[in-house]
Steps between C-alpha positions, in 0.01 A plus 500: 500500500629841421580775750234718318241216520579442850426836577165530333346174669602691844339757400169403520292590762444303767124443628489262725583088542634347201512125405729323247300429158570144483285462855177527283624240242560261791216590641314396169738175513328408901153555411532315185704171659191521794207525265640183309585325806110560617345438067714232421672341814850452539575239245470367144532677174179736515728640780841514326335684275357746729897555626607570148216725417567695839916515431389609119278770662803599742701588188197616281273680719239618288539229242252155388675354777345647771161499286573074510568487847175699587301267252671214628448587879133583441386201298667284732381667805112482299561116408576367827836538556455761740298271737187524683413797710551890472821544631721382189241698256603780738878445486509441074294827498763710694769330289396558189439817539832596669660340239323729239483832742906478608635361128351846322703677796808296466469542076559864539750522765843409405594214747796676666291797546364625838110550538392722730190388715311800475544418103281144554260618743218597227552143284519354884161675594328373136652167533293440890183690351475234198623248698244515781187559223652139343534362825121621578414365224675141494303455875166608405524268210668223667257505800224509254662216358531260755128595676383366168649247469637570150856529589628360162456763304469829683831574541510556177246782526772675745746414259271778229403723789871543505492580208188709478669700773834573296299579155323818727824592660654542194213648276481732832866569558651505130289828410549661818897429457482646154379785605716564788806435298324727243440816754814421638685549170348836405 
């Protein structure tokens, strides 16, 4: 690194707690290593390809690996490999949307970098919001579910709530981000 470089990363100012960039990517790495270990279990190939997917989307972020590993985790978690009972819906839920929420962080943030806090706190505060309308969701349907006996297939009806929920946020958020970046530009 040059003297002159050197200088010019000091001389940004400093606002507040910092973490190294590379945190988020292992962060993406944990959540994606649990939420297989709950879908798929611990063993066999369904799972070796779960560790491949997640190591792809450690070096890709916001590539069709991470896409996979979300479509892989889901499907299993939907098919039965997930087992009975709310908790590993919950936990494949969380995952998979870490996975997503901290890999568009970690695309844009060079991996050496340092990322302040204060920086994450609004993608932090969006990430529990959509998270706790999915996990709402997920229960209501789940408990539904299982009162009527139908358990077989009405996780799959969380499984499009899910995705319900994401098509409004983003037919909600991508014109209201247009026009801030628009406003913010003039």
């Amino acid at each position: 690194m040059s003297a002159e470089a050197s200088r010019a990363s000091r001389s940004f100012p400093h606002v507040g707690r910092a973490l190294p960039a590379w945190v988020l990517t292992a962060l993406g790495v944990v959540a994606g290593l649990g939420g297989a270990w709950v879908a798929v279990g611990p063993s066999g190939w369904w799972f070796a390809l779960a560790v491949a997917l997640v190591a792809a989307s450690a070096v890709f972020p916001r590539g069709p690996f991470t896409a996979g590993l979300v479509v892989q985790l889901a499907v299993a978690a939907v098919a039965g490999g997930a087992g009975a009972g709310w908790g590993p819906l919950a936990v494949v839920l969380l995952s998979t949307h870490l996975i997503v929420a901290v890999g568009m962080v970690a695309s844009v943030a060079p991996r050496r970098a340092l990322v302040q806090l204060r920086a994450l706190r609004p993608s932090a505060l969006r990430f529990v919001a959509v998270q706790a309308g999915t996990q709402l969701v997920a229960a209501v349907v789940r408990m539904v579910g299982v009162r009527g006996g139908a358990d077989d297939g009405i996780t799959w009806i969380a499984v499009l709530a899910a995705v319900a929920i994401v098509a409004v946020a983003v037919a909600v958020l991508v014109p209201a981000l247009g026009a801030s970046r628009r406003s913010s530009d003039g």
